[in-house]
Short mmCIF file of C-alpha atoms in Angstrom, two decimals:
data_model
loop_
_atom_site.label_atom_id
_atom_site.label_comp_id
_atom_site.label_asym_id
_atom_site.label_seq_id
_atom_site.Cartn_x
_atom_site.Cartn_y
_atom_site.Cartn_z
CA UNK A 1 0.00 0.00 0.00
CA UNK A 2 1.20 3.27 -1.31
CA UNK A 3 1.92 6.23 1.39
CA UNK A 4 -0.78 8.37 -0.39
CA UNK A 5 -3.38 5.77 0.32
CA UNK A 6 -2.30 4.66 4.04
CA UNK A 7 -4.95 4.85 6.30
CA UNK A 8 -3.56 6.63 9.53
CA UNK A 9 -3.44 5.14 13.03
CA UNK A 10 -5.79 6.62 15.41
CA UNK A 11 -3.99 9.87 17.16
CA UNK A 12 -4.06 8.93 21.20
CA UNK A 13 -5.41 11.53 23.60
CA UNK A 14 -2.91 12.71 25.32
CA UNK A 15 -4.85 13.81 28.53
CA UNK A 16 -6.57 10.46 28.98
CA UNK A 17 -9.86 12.57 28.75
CA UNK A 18 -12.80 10.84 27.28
CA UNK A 19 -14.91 13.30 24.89
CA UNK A 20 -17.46 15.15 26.83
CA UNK A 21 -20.92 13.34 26.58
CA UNK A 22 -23.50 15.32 24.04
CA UNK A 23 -26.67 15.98 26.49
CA UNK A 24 -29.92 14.32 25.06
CA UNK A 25 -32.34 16.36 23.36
CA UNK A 26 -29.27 19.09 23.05
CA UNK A 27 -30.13 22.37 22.14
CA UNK A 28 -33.54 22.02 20.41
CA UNK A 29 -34.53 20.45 23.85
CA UNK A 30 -33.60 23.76 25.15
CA UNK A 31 -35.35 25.32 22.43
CA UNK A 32 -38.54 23.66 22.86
CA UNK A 33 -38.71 24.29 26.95
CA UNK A 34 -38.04 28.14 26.18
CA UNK A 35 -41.16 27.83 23.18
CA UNK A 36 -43.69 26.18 25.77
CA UNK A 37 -42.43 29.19 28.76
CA UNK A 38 -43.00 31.79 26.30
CA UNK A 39 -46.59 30.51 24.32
CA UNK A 40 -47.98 28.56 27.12
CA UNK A 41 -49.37 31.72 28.60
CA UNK A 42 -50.82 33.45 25.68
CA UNK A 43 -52.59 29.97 24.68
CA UNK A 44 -54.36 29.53 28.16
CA UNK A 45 -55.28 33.72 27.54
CA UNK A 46 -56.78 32.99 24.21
CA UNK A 47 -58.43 29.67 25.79
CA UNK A 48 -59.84 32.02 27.97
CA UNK A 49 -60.91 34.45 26.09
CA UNK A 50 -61.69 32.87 23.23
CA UNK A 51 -62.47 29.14 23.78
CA UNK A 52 -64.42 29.38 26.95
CA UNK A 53 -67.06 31.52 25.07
CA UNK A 54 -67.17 29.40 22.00
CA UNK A 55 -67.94 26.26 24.16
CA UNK A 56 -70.67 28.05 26.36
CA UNK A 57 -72.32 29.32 23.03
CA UNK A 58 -72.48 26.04 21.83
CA UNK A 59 -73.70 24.25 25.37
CA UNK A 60 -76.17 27.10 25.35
CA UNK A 61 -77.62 26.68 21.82
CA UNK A 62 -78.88 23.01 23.09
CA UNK A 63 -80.99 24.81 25.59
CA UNK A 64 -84.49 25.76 25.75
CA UNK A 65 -85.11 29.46 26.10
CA UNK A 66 -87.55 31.06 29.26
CA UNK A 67 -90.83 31.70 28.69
CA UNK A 68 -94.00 31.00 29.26
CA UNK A 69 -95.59 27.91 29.01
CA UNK A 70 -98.49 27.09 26.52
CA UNK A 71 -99.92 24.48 28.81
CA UNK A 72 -99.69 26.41 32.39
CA UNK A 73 -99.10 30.09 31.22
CA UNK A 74 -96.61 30.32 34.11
CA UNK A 75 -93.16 31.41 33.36
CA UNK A 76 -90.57 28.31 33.31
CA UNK A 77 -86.96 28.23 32.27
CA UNK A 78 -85.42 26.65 29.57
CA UNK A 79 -84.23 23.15 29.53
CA UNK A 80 -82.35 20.43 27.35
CA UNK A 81 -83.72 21.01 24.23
CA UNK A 82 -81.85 18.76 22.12
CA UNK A 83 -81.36 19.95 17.96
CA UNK A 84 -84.32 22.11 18.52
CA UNK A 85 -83.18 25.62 18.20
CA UNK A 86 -81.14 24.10 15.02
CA UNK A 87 -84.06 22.68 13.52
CA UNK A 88 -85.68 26.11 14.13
CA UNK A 89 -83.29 28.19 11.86
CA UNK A 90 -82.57 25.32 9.06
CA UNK A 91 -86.04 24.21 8.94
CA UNK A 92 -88.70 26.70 9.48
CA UNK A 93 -90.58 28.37 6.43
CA UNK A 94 -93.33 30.73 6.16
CA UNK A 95 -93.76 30.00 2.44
CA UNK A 96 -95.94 33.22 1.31
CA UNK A 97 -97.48 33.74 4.47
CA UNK A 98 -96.67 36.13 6.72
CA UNK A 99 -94.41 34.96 10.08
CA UNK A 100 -95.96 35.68 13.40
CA UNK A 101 -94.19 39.05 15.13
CA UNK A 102 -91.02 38.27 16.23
CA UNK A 103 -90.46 34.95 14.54
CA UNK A 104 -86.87 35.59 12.82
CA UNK A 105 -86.57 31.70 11.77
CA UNK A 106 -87.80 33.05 8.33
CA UNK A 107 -85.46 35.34 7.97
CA UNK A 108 -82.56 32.41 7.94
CA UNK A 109 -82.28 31.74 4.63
CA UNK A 110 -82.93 35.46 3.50
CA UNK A 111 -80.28 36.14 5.93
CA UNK A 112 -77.96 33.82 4.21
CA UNK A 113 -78.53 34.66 0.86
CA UNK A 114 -77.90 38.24 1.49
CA UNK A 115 -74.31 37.67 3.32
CA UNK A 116 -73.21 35.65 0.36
CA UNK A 117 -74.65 38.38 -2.31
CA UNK A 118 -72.25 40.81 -0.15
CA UNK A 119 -69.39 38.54 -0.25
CA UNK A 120 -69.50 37.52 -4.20
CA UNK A 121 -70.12 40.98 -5.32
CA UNK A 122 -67.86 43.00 -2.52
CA UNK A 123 -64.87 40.72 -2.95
CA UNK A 124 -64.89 40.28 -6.75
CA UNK A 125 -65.13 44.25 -6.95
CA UNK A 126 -62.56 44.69 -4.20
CA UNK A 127 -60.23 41.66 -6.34
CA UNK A 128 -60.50 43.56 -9.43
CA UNK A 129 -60.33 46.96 -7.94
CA UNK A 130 -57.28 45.88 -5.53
CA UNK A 131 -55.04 44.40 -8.64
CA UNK A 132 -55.49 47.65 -11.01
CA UNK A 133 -54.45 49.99 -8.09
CA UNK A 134 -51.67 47.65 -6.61
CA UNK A 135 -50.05 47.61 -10.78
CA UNK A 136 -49.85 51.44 -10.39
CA UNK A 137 -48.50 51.69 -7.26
CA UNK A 138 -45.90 49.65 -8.26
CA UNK A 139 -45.20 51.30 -10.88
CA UNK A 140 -41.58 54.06 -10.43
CA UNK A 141 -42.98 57.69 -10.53
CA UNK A 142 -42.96 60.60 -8.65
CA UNK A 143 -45.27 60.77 -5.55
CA UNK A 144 -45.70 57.29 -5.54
CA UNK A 145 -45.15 57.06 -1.51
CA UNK A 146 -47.53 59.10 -1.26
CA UNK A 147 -49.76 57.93 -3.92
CA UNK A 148 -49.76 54.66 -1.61
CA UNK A 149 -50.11 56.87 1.79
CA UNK A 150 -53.02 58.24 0.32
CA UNK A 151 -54.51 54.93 -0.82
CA UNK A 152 -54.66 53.36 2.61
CA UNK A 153 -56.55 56.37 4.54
CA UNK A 154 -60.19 54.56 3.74
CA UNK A 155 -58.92 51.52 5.31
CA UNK A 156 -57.62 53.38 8.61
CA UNK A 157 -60.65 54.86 9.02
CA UNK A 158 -62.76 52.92 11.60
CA UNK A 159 -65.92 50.58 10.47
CA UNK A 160 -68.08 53.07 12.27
CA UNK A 161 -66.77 56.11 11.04
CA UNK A 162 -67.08 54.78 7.32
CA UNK A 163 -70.36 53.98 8.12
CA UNK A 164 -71.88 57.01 9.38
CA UNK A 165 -70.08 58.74 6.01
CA UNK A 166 -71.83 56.78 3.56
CA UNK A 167 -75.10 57.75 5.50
CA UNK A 168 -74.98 60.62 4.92
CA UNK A 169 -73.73 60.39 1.38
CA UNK A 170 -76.76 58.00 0.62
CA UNK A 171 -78.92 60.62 2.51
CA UNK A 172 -81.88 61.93 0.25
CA UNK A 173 -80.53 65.30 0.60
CA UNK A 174 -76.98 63.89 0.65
CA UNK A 175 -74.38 64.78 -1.46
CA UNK A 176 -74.60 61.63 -4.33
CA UNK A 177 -78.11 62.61 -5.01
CA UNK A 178 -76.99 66.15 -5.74
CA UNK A 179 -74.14 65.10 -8.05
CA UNK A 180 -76.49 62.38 -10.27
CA UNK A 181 -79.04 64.92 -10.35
CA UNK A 182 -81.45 62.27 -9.32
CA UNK A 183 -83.81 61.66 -6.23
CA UNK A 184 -82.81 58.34 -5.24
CA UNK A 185 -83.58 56.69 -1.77
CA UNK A 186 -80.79 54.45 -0.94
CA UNK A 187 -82.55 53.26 2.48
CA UNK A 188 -85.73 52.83 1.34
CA UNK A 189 -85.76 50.62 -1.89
CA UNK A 190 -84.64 46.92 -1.99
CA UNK A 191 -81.61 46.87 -4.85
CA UNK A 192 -80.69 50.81 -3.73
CA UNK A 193 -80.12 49.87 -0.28
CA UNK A 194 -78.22 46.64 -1.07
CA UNK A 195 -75.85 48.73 -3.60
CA UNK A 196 -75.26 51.40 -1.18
CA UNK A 197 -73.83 48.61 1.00
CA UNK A 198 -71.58 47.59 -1.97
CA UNK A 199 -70.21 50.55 -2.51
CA UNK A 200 -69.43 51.58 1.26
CA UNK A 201 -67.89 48.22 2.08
CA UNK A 202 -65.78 48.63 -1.61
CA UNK A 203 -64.80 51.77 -0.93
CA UNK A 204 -63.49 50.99 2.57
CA UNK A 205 -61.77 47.68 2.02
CA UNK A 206 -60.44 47.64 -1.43
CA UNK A 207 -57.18 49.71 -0.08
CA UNK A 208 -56.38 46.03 1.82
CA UNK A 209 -56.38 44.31 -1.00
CA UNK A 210 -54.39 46.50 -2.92
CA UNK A 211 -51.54 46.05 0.06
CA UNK A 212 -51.34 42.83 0.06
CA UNK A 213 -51.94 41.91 -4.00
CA UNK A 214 -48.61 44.85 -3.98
CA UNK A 215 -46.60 42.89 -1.37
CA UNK A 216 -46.80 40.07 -3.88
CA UNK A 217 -45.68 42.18 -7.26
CA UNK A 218 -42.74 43.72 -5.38
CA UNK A 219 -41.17 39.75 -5.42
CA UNK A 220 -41.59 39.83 -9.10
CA UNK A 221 -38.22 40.09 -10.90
CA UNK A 222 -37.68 43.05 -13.38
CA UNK A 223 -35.62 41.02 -15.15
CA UNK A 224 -38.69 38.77 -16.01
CA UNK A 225 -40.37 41.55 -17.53
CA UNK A 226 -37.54 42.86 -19.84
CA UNK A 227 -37.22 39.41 -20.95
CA UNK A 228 -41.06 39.16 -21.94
CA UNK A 229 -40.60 42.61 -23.46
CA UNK A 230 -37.66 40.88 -25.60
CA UNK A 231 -40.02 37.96 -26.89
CA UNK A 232 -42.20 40.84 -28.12
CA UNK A 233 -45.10 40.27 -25.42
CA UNK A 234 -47.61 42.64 -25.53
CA UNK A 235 -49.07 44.13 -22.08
CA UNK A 236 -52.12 41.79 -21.85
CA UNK A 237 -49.54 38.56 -22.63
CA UNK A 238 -47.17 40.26 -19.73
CA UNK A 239 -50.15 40.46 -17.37
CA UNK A 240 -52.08 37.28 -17.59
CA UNK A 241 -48.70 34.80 -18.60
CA UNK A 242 -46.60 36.62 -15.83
CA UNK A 243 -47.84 38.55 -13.61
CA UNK A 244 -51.38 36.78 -12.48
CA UNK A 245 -49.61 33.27 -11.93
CA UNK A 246 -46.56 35.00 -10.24
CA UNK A 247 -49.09 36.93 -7.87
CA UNK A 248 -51.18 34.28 -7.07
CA UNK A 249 -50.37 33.15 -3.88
CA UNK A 250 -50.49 36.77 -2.13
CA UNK A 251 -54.15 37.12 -4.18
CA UNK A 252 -55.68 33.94 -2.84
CA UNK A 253 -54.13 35.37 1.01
CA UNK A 254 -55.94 38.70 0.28
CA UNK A 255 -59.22 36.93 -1.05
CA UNK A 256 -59.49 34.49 1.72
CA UNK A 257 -59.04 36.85 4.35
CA UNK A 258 -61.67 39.30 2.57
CA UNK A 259 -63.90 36.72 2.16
CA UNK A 260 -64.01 35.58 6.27
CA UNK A 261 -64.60 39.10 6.75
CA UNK A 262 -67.45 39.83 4.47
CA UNK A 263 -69.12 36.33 5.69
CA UNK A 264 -69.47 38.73 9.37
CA UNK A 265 -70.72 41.99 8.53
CA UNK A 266 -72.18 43.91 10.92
CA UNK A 267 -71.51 47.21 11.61
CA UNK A 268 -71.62 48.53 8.29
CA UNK A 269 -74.77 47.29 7.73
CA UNK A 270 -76.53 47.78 11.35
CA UNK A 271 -75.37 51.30 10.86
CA UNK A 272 -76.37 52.63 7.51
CA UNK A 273 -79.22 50.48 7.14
CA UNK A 274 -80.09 47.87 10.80
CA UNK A 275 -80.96 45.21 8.20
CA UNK A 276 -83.75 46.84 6.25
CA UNK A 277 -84.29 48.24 3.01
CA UNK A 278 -87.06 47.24 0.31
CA UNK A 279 -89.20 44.79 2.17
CA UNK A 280 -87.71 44.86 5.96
CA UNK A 281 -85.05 42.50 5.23
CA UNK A 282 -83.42 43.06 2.11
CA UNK A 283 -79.81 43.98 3.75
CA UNK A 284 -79.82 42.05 7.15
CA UNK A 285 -76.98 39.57 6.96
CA UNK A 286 -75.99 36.48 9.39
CA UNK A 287 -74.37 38.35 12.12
CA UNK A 288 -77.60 41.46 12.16
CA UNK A 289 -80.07 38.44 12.40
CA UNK A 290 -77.89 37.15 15.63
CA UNK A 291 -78.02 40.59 17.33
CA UNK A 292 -81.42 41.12 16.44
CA UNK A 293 -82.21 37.49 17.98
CA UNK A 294 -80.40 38.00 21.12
CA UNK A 295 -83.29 40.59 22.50
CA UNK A 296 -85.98 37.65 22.35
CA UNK A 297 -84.00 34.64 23.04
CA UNK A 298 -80.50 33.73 24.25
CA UNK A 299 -79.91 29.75 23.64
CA UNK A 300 -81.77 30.72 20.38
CA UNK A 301 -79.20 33.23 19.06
CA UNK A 302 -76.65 30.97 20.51
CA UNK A 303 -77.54 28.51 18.33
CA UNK A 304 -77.75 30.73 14.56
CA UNK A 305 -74.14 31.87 16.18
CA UNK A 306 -73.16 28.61 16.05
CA UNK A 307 -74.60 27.92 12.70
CA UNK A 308 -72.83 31.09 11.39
CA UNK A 309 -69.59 30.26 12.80
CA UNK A 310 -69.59 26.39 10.82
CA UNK A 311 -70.42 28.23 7.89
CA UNK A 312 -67.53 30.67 7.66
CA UNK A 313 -65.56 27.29 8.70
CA UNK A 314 -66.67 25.32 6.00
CA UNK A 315 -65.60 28.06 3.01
CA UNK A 316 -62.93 28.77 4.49
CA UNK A 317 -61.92 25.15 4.61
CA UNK A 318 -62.91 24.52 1.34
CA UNK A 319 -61.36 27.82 0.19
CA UNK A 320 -57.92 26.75 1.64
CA UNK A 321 -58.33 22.79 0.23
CA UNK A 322 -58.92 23.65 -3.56
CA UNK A 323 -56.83 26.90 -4.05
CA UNK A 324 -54.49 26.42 -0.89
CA UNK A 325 -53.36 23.27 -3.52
CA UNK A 326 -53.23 25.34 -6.61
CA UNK A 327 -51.03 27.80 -5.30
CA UNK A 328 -48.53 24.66 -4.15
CA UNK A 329 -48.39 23.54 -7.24
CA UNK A 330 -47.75 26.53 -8.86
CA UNK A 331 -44.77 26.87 -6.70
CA UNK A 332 -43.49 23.76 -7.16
CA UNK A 333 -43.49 24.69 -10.79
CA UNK A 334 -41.82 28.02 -10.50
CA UNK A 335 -38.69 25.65 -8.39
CA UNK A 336 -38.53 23.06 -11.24
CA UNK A 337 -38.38 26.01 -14.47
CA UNK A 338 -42.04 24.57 -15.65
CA UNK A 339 -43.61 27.93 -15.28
CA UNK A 340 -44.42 29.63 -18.79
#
């Protein structure tokens, strides 16, 4: 055997000292005792806060609520009432009749439908909206820190605040009649009152998206650009080859997160219009019918609460299992050079 390919003898220790022993777990043990010291209290806070109501809601909406009773006419209180309060929302309909005073199980499915009108129309607008402003702010020109200053005011201002503004836009001696030239009452009619919401919510919300759709073009490469530009694509081949699947993944962010919100609208609504408009109902949404519900029964409104909260859970679930995947793949594809 050649000198270059000797294996060398083991070099003694000179100090007769064995290695020092590596401690088990090491320092991610460490890690993970300072991680449970520092979240441990802020999960029993939110468990709290957060969980403890949750689970009472839900205890409550399988109770009865007090009244009196048919048989007796004394006043009782509630008991175990089972899937009753549930089958009261999801099951009761008035057909063309009209409800007895007070009985807002009707309204259910009116309720419904008009949350998810808000949310398709108010987050497509805000989507579209959000994507043209968020291209020019990312644009180079003068002003344009200001330009994106400016932008986000609506969004700072509080729900309420926004609210009582539109009011008294949509006022029939507000200021939008005067500039249409037209007597127009917002409040009053079914489709005016529903638009009037549109545009509030729009107006207040779209600077969001347009922050976080920008977040997303400022990872874009300019070098990916002056290549298209090279190839001789036009603007429209740029946007929709380049600059939609690029963005994606801060889009779907900004649309989920729009779309949980709109799903609870409240304020807006209990302010400018308390869930009227056209026929009585034509604005109330999921989380006005709740509020309205809690002045005539408790474990009732407990349980449409309940109801409301599995059905933001569901589309946001599926939301997050059909494009949550999409925007995976797409990454993978950007890693691997298959994006064109």
């Amino acid at each position: 055997m050649s000198a270059a390919t000797e294996i060398p003898a083991a070099i003694p220790n000179p100090t007769g000292m064995e290695p020092p022993k590596r401690r088990r777990g090491g320092l991610n043990a460490e890690h993970g005792r300072w991680a449970v010291y520092l979240i441990g209290p802020t999960i029993v806070l939110l468990a709290i806060v957060i969980g403890y109501p949750v689970v009472s809601a839900v205890i409550q909406s399988f109770q009865l609520d007090a009244g009196l009773d048919k048989a007796t006419g004394l006043f009782v209180q509630g008991g175990f009432a089972g899937v009753t309060n549930y089958v009261h929302w999801l099951g009761q309909q008035c057909g063309n009749t009209a409800c007895p005073p007070g009985n807002l199980g009707s309204q259910f499915w009116t309720a419904m439908g008009n949350t998810f009108f808000f949310t398709v129309v108010t987050v497509a607008l805000e989507t579209v909206i959000g994507v043209w402003m968020a291209i020019i702010m990312n644009r180079d020109f003068k002003g344009r820190a200001f330009v994106r200053a400016a932008i986000l005011v609506p969004w700072a201002i509080p729900t309420a605040v926004t609210a009582k503004l539109w009011y008294f836009i949509f006022d029939a001696n507000g200021v939008l009649n005067h500039v249409i030239g037209h007597q127009v009452l917002w409040f009053s009619g079914e489709w005016a009152s529903r638009w009037a919401i549109i545009i509030a919510d729009t107006w207040k919300t779209t600077p969001f998206m347009a922050l976080l759709i920008l977040a997303g073009l400022q990872l874009i490469p300019d070098e990916v650009y002056e290549a298209a530009k090279m190839d001789g694509a036009s603007t429209m081949q740029r946007f929709w080859n380049i600059t939609l699947p690029l963005v994606k993944p801060a889009l779907m962010v900004a649309v989920l997160f729009r779309v949980l919100d709109a799903l609870r609208i409240y304020d807006l609504i209990a302010i400018m219009t308390g869930g009227g408009g056209g026929s009585g109902n034509a604005t109330v949404s999921l989380s006005v019918l709740v509020v309205d519900q809690i002045r005539q029964g408790f474990n009732s409104a407990s349980a449409l609460s309940t109801i409301t909260f599995l059905v933001v859970f569901i589309v946001a679930f599926v939301f997050v299992r059909f494009l949550g995947a999409n925007v995976v793949q797409t990454q993978a594809a950007q890693q691997k050079g298959e994006l064109r």
